[in-house]
Tab-separated table of C-alpha atoms and ligand atoms in Angstrom:
chain	number	residue	atom	x	y	z
G	1	UNK	CA	73.546	4.584	22.079
G	2	UNK	CA	74.446	6.885	24.856
G	3	UNK	CA	77.122	6.423	27.364
G	4	UNK	CA	74.665	6.412	30.162
G	5	UNK	CA	72.631	3.402	29.496
G	6	UNK	CA	75.021	0.541	30.025
G	7	UNK	CA	76.112	1.989	33.273
G	8	UNK	CA	72.752	2.767	34.414
G	9	UNK	CA	71.705	-0.587	33.662
G	10	UNK	CA	74.167	-1.849	36.158
G	11	UNK	CA	73.554	0.803	38.556
G	12	UNK	CA	70.005	1.116	39.328
G	13	UNK	CA	70.398	2.327	42.757
G	14	UNK	CA	67.764	3.833	44.794
G	15	UNK	CA	67.269	5.988	47.548
G	16	UNK	CA	64.417	5.984	49.827
G	17	UNK	CA	62.096	8.075	51.541
G	18	UNK	CA	62.602	10.067	54.579
G	19	UNK	CA	59.899	8.581	56.551
G	20	UNK	CA	57.480	11.409	57.118
G	21	UNK	CA	58.555	12.943	60.346
G	22	UNK	CA	57.491	16.300	61.749
G	23	UNK	CA	59.621	19.061	60.484
G	24	UNK	CA	62.227	19.966	63.028
G	25	UNK	CA	63.639	23.379	63.517
G	26	UNK	CA	66.736	23.734	61.339
G	27	UNK	CA	69.869	24.424	63.332
G	28	UNK	CA	71.878	27.427	62.153
G	29	UNK	CA	74.073	26.613	59.330
G	30	UNK	CA	77.732	26.676	60.518
G	31	UNK	CA	80.112	28.442	58.359
G	32	UNK	CA	82.869	25.810	58.258
G	33	UNK	CA	83.210	23.438	55.405
G	34	UNK	CA	82.651	19.728	55.948
G	35	UNK	CA	85.636	17.446	55.655
G	36	UNK	CA	83.931	14.209	54.639
G	37	UNK	CA	85.138	10.666	55.111
G	38	UNK	CA	83.454	7.337	54.617
G	39	UNK	CA	83.345	4.611	57.325
G	40	UNK	CA	82.591	1.114	56.148
G	41	UNK	CA	79.378	-0.237	57.691
G	42	UNK	CA	78.860	-3.545	55.882
G	43	UNK	CA	80.394	-5.539	53.051
G	44	UNK	CA	79.587	-8.753	51.131
G	45	UNK	CA	76.280	-7.599	49.804
G	46	UNK	CA	75.188	-8.699	46.357
G	47	UNK	CA	74.642	-5.615	44.045
G	48	UNK	CA	73.225	-3.380	46.797
G	49	UNK	CA	71.390	-0.344	45.338
G	50	UNK	CA	69.487	1.217	48.230
G	51	UNK	CA	69.386	1.654	51.961
G	52	UNK	CA	66.658	2.929	54.252
G	53	UNK	CA	65.132	2.570	57.653
G	54	UNK	CA	61.636	1.569	58.876
G	55	UNK	CA	60.932	4.647	60.936
G	56	UNK	CA	60.287	2.387	63.964
G	57	UNK	CA	62.870	3.548	66.509
G	58	UNK	CA	64.903	0.241	66.099
G	59	UNK	CA	67.961	1.608	64.463
G	60	UNK	CA	67.779	-1.164	61.944
G	61	UNK	CA	68.943	-0.488	58.354
G	62	UNK	CA	67.496	-2.210	55.329
G	63	UNK	CA	69.508	-2.720	52.109
G	64	UNK	CA	68.022	-3.579	48.726
G	65	UNK	CA	69.834	-6.044	46.561
G	66	UNK	CA	69.258	-5.757	42.819
G	67	UNK	CA	68.824	-9.528	42.450
G	68	UNK	CA	65.680	-9.556	44.605
G	69	UNK	CA	66.532	-9.606	48.262
G	70	UNK	CA	66.173	-7.189	51.162
G	71	UNK	CA	68.872	-7.497	53.747
G	72	UNK	CA	68.973	-6.315	57.366
G	73	UNK	CA	71.830	-4.521	59.229
G	74	UNK	CA	70.980	-4.790	62.896
G	75	UNK	CA	73.269	-3.620	65.574
G	76	UNK	CA	75.944	-3.006	63.033
G	77	UNK	CA	75.956	-6.572	61.705
G	78	UNK	CA	74.561	-7.862	58.377
G	79	UNK	CA	72.120	-10.622	59.003
G	80	UNK	CA	72.510	-13.618	56.743
G	81	UNK	CA	68.804	-14.306	56.528
G	82	UNK	CA	67.028	-12.036	54.128
G	83	UNK	CA	63.994	-9.937	55.161
G	84	UNK	CA	62.438	-10.701	51.795
G	85	UNK	CA	63.571	-12.782	48.857
G	86	UNK	CA	61.581	-12.388	45.576
G	87	UNK	CA	64.431	-13.232	43.301
G	88	UNK	CA	62.286	-15.792	41.549
G	89	UNK	CA	59.740	-13.349	40.333
G	90	UNK	CA	61.748	-10.558	38.911
G	91	UNK	CA	63.952	-9.713	35.903
G	92	UNK	CA	67.512	-8.711	36.821
G	93	UNK	CA	69.074	-7.852	33.425
G	94	UNK	CA	70.603	-4.381	32.910
G	95	UNK	CA	68.575	-1.752	34.642
G	96	UNK	CA	66.032	-4.289	35.899
G	97	UNK	CA	65.668	-5.815	39.296
G	98	UNK	CA	64.455	-5.047	42.753
G	99	UNK	CA	65.006	-1.274	42.608
G	100	UNK	CA	63.354	0.491	45.490
G	101	UNK	CA	61.911	0.141	49.030
G	102	UNK	CA	59.731	2.418	51.205
G	103	UNK	CA	58.293	1.755	54.650
G	104	UNK	CA	54.675	2.795	55.300
G	105	UNK	CA	54.447	5.678	57.744
G	106	UNK	CA	52.483	3.319	59.995
G	107	UNK	CA	54.898	0.344	59.673
G	108	UNK	CA	55.276	0.211	63.450
G	109	UNK	CA	51.603	-0.836	63.624
G	110	UNK	CA	50.931	-2.542	60.244
G	111	UNK	CA	54.219	-3.974	59.127
G	112	UNK	CA	53.676	-2.701	55.576
G	113	UNK	CA	56.524	-1.847	53.174
G	114	UNK	CA	56.470	-1.105	49.418
G	115	UNK	CA	58.838	-2.195	46.739
G	116	UNK	CA	59.497	-1.262	43.083
G	117	UNK	CA	60.628	-4.137	40.913
G	118	UNK	CA	60.770	-5.377	37.356
G	119	UNK	CA	58.618	-8.467	36.888
G	120	UNK	CA	59.471	-11.458	34.568
G	121	UNK	CA	57.620	-9.689	31.797
G	122	UNK	CA	59.865	-6.735	32.104
G	123	UNK	CA	57.205	-4.431	33.534
G	124	UNK	CA	57.383	-2.228	36.595
G	125	UNK	CA	55.486	-3.409	39.632
G	126	UNK	CA	54.805	-1.475	42.783
G	127	UNK	CA	53.761	-3.906	45.553
G	128	UNK	CA	53.150	-3.990	49.287
G	129	UNK	CA	54.502	-6.656	51.546
G	130	UNK	CA	53.844	-7.344	55.187
G	131	UNK	CA	56.686	-7.967	57.594
G	132	UNK	CA	56.623	-9.872	60.847
G	133	UNK	CA	58.015	-7.212	63.151
G	134	UNK	CA	59.374	-9.700	65.641
G	135	UNK	CA	61.324	-11.877	63.193
G	136	UNK	CA	61.937	-9.054	60.701
G	137	UNK	CA	61.030	-11.489	57.916
G	138	UNK	CA	58.351	-10.879	55.283
G	139	UNK	CA	56.344	-13.668	53.598
G	140	UNK	CA	56.713	-13.395	49.856
G	141	UNK	CA	53.081	-14.538	49.732
G	142	UNK	CA	51.934	-11.358	51.502
G	143	UNK	CA	52.349	-9.520	48.259
G	144	UNK	CA	49.594	-7.120	47.294
G	145	UNK	CA	50.315	-5.493	43.871
G	146	UNK	CA	49.474	-1.756	43.896
G	147	UNK	CA	50.275	-0.739	40.453
G	148	UNK	CA	51.848	-2.206	37.279
G	149	UNK	CA	53.292	-0.152	34.478
G	150	UNK	CA	54.084	-1.621	31.067
G	151	UNK	CA	57.694	-1.062	30.109
G	152	UNK	CA	58.203	-0.728	26.360
G	153	UNK	CA	61.971	-1.169	26.604
G	154	UNK	CA	64.233	-2.782	29.186
G	155	UNK	CA	66.076	0.331	30.315
G	156	UNK	CA	65.120	3.471	32.247
G	157	UNK	CA	63.118	1.809	34.993
G	158	UNK	CA	64.042	4.320	37.614
G	159	UNK	CA	63.220	2.516	40.892
G	160	UNK	CA	62.893	4.863	43.848
G	161	UNK	CA	59.621	5.334	45.729
G	162	UNK	CA	58.915	7.089	48.963
G	163	UNK	CA	56.232	8.551	51.218
G	164	UNK	CA	56.046	12.222	51.268
G	165	UNK	CA	55.342	14.483	54.315
G	166	UNK	CA	51.660	14.299	53.199
G	167	UNK	CA	51.595	10.519	53.566
G	168	UNK	CA	51.126	9.969	49.869
G	169	UNK	CA	53.315	7.511	47.980
G	170	UNK	CA	55.510	9.173	45.343
G	171	UNK	CA	57.026	7.110	42.572
G	172	UNK	CA	59.240	8.840	39.933
G	173	UNK	CA	59.321	6.708	36.801
G	174	UNK	CA	61.553	6.578	33.801
G	175	UNK	CA	60.527	7.371	30.301
G	176	UNK	CA	60.192	3.801	29.220
G	177	UNK	CA	63.676	3.450	27.762
G	178	UNK	CA	65.327	3.008	24.430
G	179	UNK	CA	67.082	6.364	23.660
G	180	UNK	CA	65.708	9.842	23.250
G	181	UNK	CA	62.223	8.829	24.443
G	182	UNK	CA	61.103	7.861	20.943
G	183	UNK	CA	57.390	7.745	21.795
G	184	UNK	CA	57.686	10.962	23.847
G	185	UNK	CA	56.098	9.341	26.912
G	186	UNK	CA	57.581	11.817	29.347
G	187	UNK	CA	55.491	14.725	27.849
G	188	UNK	CA	52.293	12.841	27.026
G	189	UNK	CA	49.561	13.183	29.649
G	190	UNK	CA	46.666	11.339	28.024
G	191	UNK	CA	45.596	7.952	29.415
G	192	UNK	CA	47.240	4.917	27.796
G	193	UNK	CA	46.885	1.247	28.089
G	194	UNK	CA	49.178	-0.510	30.481
G	195	UNK	CA	49.500	2.718	32.503
G	196	UNK	CA	52.141	3.919	29.953
G	197	UNK	CA	50.991	7.484	30.590
G	198	UNK	CA	52.855	7.186	33.919
G	199	UNK	CA	56.177	6.822	32.153
G	200	UNK	CA	58.474	9.820	32.635
G	201	UNK	CA	56.264	11.100	35.447
G	202	UNK	CA	56.237	11.518	39.258
G	203	UNK	CA	53.312	9.292	40.222
G	204	UNK	CA	51.513	10.281	43.504
G	205	UNK	CA	48.923	7.934	44.913
G	206	UNK	CA	47.156	7.253	48.179
G	207	UNK	CA	47.719	3.677	49.211
G	208	UNK	CA	45.595	3.867	52.371
G	209	UNK	CA	42.338	3.571	50.502
G	210	UNK	CA	41.149	2.536	47.066
G	211	UNK	CA	38.686	3.414	44.345
G	212	UNK	CA	37.383	2.234	40.964
G	213	UNK	CA	38.713	-1.275	41.405
G	214	UNK	CA	42.356	-0.047	42.053
G	215	UNK	CA	44.425	-0.954	45.018
G	216	UNK	CA	44.999	2.785	45.650
G	217	UNK	CA	43.195	6.025	45.278
G	218	UNK	CA	44.067	8.981	43.086
G	219	UNK	CA	44.413	11.886	45.518
G	220	UNK	CA	41.749	14.532	44.579
G	221	UNK	CA	44.278	17.280	45.081
G	222	UNK	CA	46.563	15.951	42.287
G	223	UNK	CA	47.018	18.486	39.553
G	224	UNK	CA	44.702	18.842	36.576
G	225	UNK	CA	46.994	17.755	33.620
G	226	UNK	CA	45.764	17.134	30.068
G	227	UNK	CA	42.239	18.078	31.267
G	228	UNK	CA	41.986	15.596	34.197
G	229	UNK	CA	43.204	14.657	37.592
G	230	UNK	CA	45.240	11.475	37.434
G	231	UNK	CA	48.150	9.715	39.195
G	232	UNK	CA	50.508	12.295	37.586
G	233	UNK	CA	52.069	14.794	40.067
G	234	UNK	CA	54.858	16.046	37.805
G	235	UNK	CA	56.344	15.115	34.405
G	236	UNK	CA	59.192	15.445	31.951
G	237	UNK	CA	61.691	13.008	33.527
G	238	UNK	CA	64.016	10.686	31.662
G	239	UNK	CA	65.401	8.211	34.160
G	240	UNK	CA	65.113	9.627	37.697
G	241	UNK	CA	67.782	7.633	39.530
G	242	UNK	CA	67.130	8.285	43.222
G	243	UNK	CA	65.090	10.928	44.701
G	244	UNK	CA	64.423	12.155	48.295
G	245	UNK	CA	62.334	14.363	50.551
G	246	UNK	CA	64.048	16.989	52.493
G	247	UNK	CA	62.717	16.042	55.937
G	248	UNK	CA	62.948	19.616	57.152
G	249	UNK	CA	61.237	21.418	54.193
G	250	UNK	CA	59.301	18.660	52.452
G	251	UNK	CA	60.946	19.507	49.092
G	252	UNK	CA	61.306	16.617	46.549
G	253	UNK	CA	64.870	16.278	45.156
G	254	UNK	CA	65.414	14.223	42.045
G	255	UNK	CA	68.546	13.090	40.173
G	256	UNK	CA	67.605	12.693	36.582
G	257	UNK	CA	70.095	10.776	34.317
G	258	UNK	CA	70.760	12.537	31.060
G	259	UNK	CA	70.881	11.205	27.503
G	260	UNK	CA	74.254	11.959	25.983
G	261	UNK	CA	75.406	15.267	27.302
G	262	UNK	CA	73.984	16.417	30.687
G	263	UNK	CA	73.129	15.103	34.100
G	264	UNK	CA	70.614	17.023	36.265
G	265	UNK	CA	69.332	17.657	39.789
G	266	UNK	CA	65.817	18.854	39.886
G	267	UNK	CA	63.825	20.129	42.767
G	268	UNK	CA	60.051	20.239	43.423
G	269	UNK	CA	59.078	22.531	46.310
G	270	UNK	CA	56.711	21.014	48.871
G	271	UNK	CA	53.315	20.982	47.376
G	272	UNK	CA	54.571	22.099	43.915
G	273	UNK	CA	52.406	20.044	41.656
G	274	UNK	CA	52.140	19.867	37.861
G	275	UNK	CA	55.764	20.702	37.217
G	276	UNK	CA	57.215	19.876	33.854
G	277	UNK	CA	60.870	19.018	34.314
G	278	UNK	CA	61.444	19.273	30.517
G	279	UNK	CA	62.589	16.051	29.098
G	280	UNK	CA	62.726	15.389	26.020
G	281	UNK	CA	62.354	19.033	25.075
G	282	UNK	CA	65.362	19.787	27.295
G	283	UNK	CA	68.229	17.694	28.536
G	284	UNK	CA	69.392	19.428	31.626
G	285	UNK	CA	69.890	23.024	30.553
G	286	UNK	CA	70.509	21.973	26.936
G	287	UNK	CA	67.887	22.304	24.167
G	288	UNK	CA	67.252	18.741	23.031
G	289	UNK	CA	64.136	18.948	20.852
G	290	UNK	CA	62.766	22.416	20.097
G	291	UNK	CA	60.021	20.991	17.810
G	292	UNK	CA	58.029	19.804	20.803
G	293	UNK	CA	55.625	22.216	22.573
G	294	UNK	CA	56.135	24.443	24.443
G	295	UNK	CA	59.727	24.638	23.082
G	296	UNK	CA	63.076	24.964	24.635
G	297	UNK	CA	63.578	27.258	27.642
G	298	UNK	CA	59.897	28.007	27.828
G	299	UNK	CA	59.046	29.579	31.187
G	300	UNK	CA	56.479	26.845	31.897
G	301	UNK	CA	59.351	24.406	32.133
G	302	UNK	CA	61.139	23.826	35.465
G	303	UNK	CA	64.960	23.866	34.903
G	304	UNK	CA	67.235	21.864	37.055
G	305	UNK	CA	68.768	23.501	40.092
G	306	UNK	CA	72.022	21.954	38.849
G	307	UNK	CA	73.225	20.316	35.677
G	308	UNK	CA	76.676	18.972	34.709
G	309	UNK	CA	78.247	17.603	31.655
G	310	UNK	CA	80.618	14.833	30.554
G	311	UNK	CA	83.592	16.483	32.096
G	312	UNK	CA	82.154	15.661	35.589
G	313	UNK	CA	80.411	12.406	34.977
G	314	UNK	CA	77.795	10.542	32.942
G	315	UNK	CA	75.226	9.005	35.335
G	316	UNK	CA	73.881	11.051	38.267
G	317	UNK	CA	72.921	9.395	41.551
G	318	UNK	CA	70.618	11.652	43.441
G	319	UNK	CA	71.028	11.989	47.196
G	320	UNK	CA	69.764	13.774	50.246
G	321	UNK	CA	69.787	16.996	52.142
G	322	UNK	CA	71.636	16.259	55.309
G	323	UNK	CA	69.285	16.860	58.391
G	324	UNK	CA	71.239	14.781	60.859
G	325	UNK	CA	72.465	15.974	64.230
G	326	UNK	CA	75.991	14.620	64.375
G	327	UNK	CA	77.644	16.716	61.817
G	328	UNK	CA	76.643	20.414	61.975
G	329	UNK	CA	78.886	21.456	59.016
G	330	UNK	CA	76.960	19.066	56.755
G	331	UNK	CA	73.617	20.628	57.745
G	332	UNK	CA	71.347	21.787	54.950
G	333	UNK	CA	73.676	20.652	52.133
G	334	UNK	CA	72.328	18.440	49.300
G	335	UNK	CA	74.816	15.575	48.666
G	336	UNK	CA	74.799	13.731	45.363
G	337	UNK	CA	77.304	11.802	43.236
G	338	UNK	CA	77.963	10.290	39.846
G	339	UNK	CA	77.851	6.552	39.334
G	340	UNK	CA	80.549	6.595	36.673
G	341	UNK	CA	83.225	8.943	38.075
G	342	UNK	CA	82.770	8.604	41.734
G	343	UNK	CA	82.785	12.329	42.398
G	344	UNK	CA	80.630	13.446	45.274
G	345	UNK	CA	79.416	17.023	45.455
G	346	UNK	CA	77.164	19.087	47.632
G	347	UNK	CA	74.761	21.907	46.702
G	348	UNK	CA	73.727	24.756	48.890
G	349	UNK	CA	71.836	27.878	48.249
G	350	UNK	CA	73.900	31.126	48.711
G	351	UNK	CA	72.147	34.438	48.072
G	352	UNK	CA	69.595	32.613	46.059
G	353	UNK	CA	71.965	30.786	43.875
G	354	UNK	CA	72.775	27.031	44.123
G	355	UNK	CA	76.475	26.595	44.510
G	356	UNK	CA	78.257	23.266	43.994
G	357	UNK	CA	81.300	22.074	45.958
G	358	UNK	CA	83.267	18.960	45.290
G	359	UNK	CA	83.426	17.144	48.486
G	360	UNK	CA	85.121	13.863	47.546
G	361	UNK	CA	86.638	12.477	44.429
G	362	UNK	CA	88.183	9.210	43.382
G	363	UNK	CA	85.521	7.131	45.084
G	364	UNK	CA	85.419	4.887	42.023
G	365	UNK	CA	82.518	3.647	39.930
G	366	UNK	CA	79.459	1.963	41.291
G	367	UNK	CA	77.983	4.476	43.688
G	368	UNK	CA	74.377	3.464	43.105
G	369	UNK	CA	72.720	5.230	45.977
G	370	UNK	CA	72.735	7.235	49.177
G	371	UNK	CA	70.559	6.144	52.133
G	372	UNK	CA	69.304	7.762	55.229
G	373	UNK	CA	68.762	6.408	58.658
G	374	UNK	CA	66.058	7.413	61.070
G	375	UNK	CA	68.224	10.056	62.656
G	376	UNK	CA	69.028	11.551	59.292
G	377	UNK	CA	72.549	10.322	59.021
G	378	UNK	CA	73.684	9.518	55.522
G	379	UNK	CA	75.121	6.388	53.889
G	380	UNK	CA	76.477	5.416	50.550
G	381	UNK	CA	75.989	2.083	48.699
G	382	UNK	CA	78.235	0.724	46.039
G	383	UNK	CA	76.660	-1.709	43.603
G	384	UNK	CA	79.819	-3.118	42.274
G	385	UNK	CA	81.868	-3.592	45.405
G	386	UNK	CA	78.886	-4.742	47.590
G	387	UNK	CA	79.838	-2.307	50.373
G	388	UNK	CA	77.916	0.255	52.543
G	389	UNK	CA	79.563	3.248	54.197
G	390	UNK	CA	78.442	5.880	56.656
G	391	UNK	CA	79.262	9.532	55.769
G	392	UNK	CA	81.036	11.542	58.427
G	393	UNK	CA	82.531	14.908	58.824
G	394	UNK	CA	85.852	14.621	60.540
G	395	UNK	CA	86.997	17.499	62.640
I	401	CA	CA1	64.915	18.298	32.930
């Protein structure tokens, strides 16, 4: 139906949160342009689609495999024993699978981490597991389901989740799938059975407490949308494939995969609640359905900071603003790529305008996700080749 879907199905990559760390002063931005290269860190993974760290000072890296396992890279080596294997309880077709991973800000003390997966019924599950911090293994029976969202179609499951600088868990969800969001889930705010009102939204919940029989609490400072405060923080997303928090500013960056014409990078300033990112009224900067309120290009919609068409790619993979220390010329740039074409760009704001630069090309298909370590250094994960690389700026 559109070009994107089959690819995405395969791609499903995810990025992960920047574990909430105190904002650090941003070093001055050097004027030189980075000269990127990729250094292989690991290979032999099975459909990896995300990489993150536990925020525990260990230097360990965790890689998510679409088929249902979490792997550990420790001291530069990929451990054969999985951290978690829930391959028996998930669906792995197309865009389904184990899709995201986020460590609790207090992981060092409680061993908690959260995953986003597609269960055997095809629905989205957000669940907590507890890891033994000595063995770095989690008992599959430690699962505590936080939230389940009915998925009306198999595609557009998004998958990323991450803790914001406010300690809340953010979960950008896809529009439920099919093509063109036929039930208009992404714009509908009223409560629906099976939590389908959360489709096409950024969900924001407090997992440290609970209310009303839920395993979480709706933060009272969530926006009033459709006349009520709910789990919805922002809306109007189609299939947000990887998001991240800028660890210096707290801004939320989202790569949202387009329908048939445009890919987009959207931005939510720290604390910017209630934003409507536009889908399916808009596809990127293109008017898609002007019959829906409030109509195309309405000032109440939040347009992407960048959008690109089929000449550049067909399935965006959202990335990170680089905040590491090793490569000053990368500082402050937002890196992202396209799953299909393997082009990798950066965005940076110059005189109030977001400017794009092509950093690398010909990386091939399959770049399903970026990842970030505790120091803020960046990685790339290829779903198809099973490899993980570190991004470097060579002098
Ligand atoms: Ca949009």
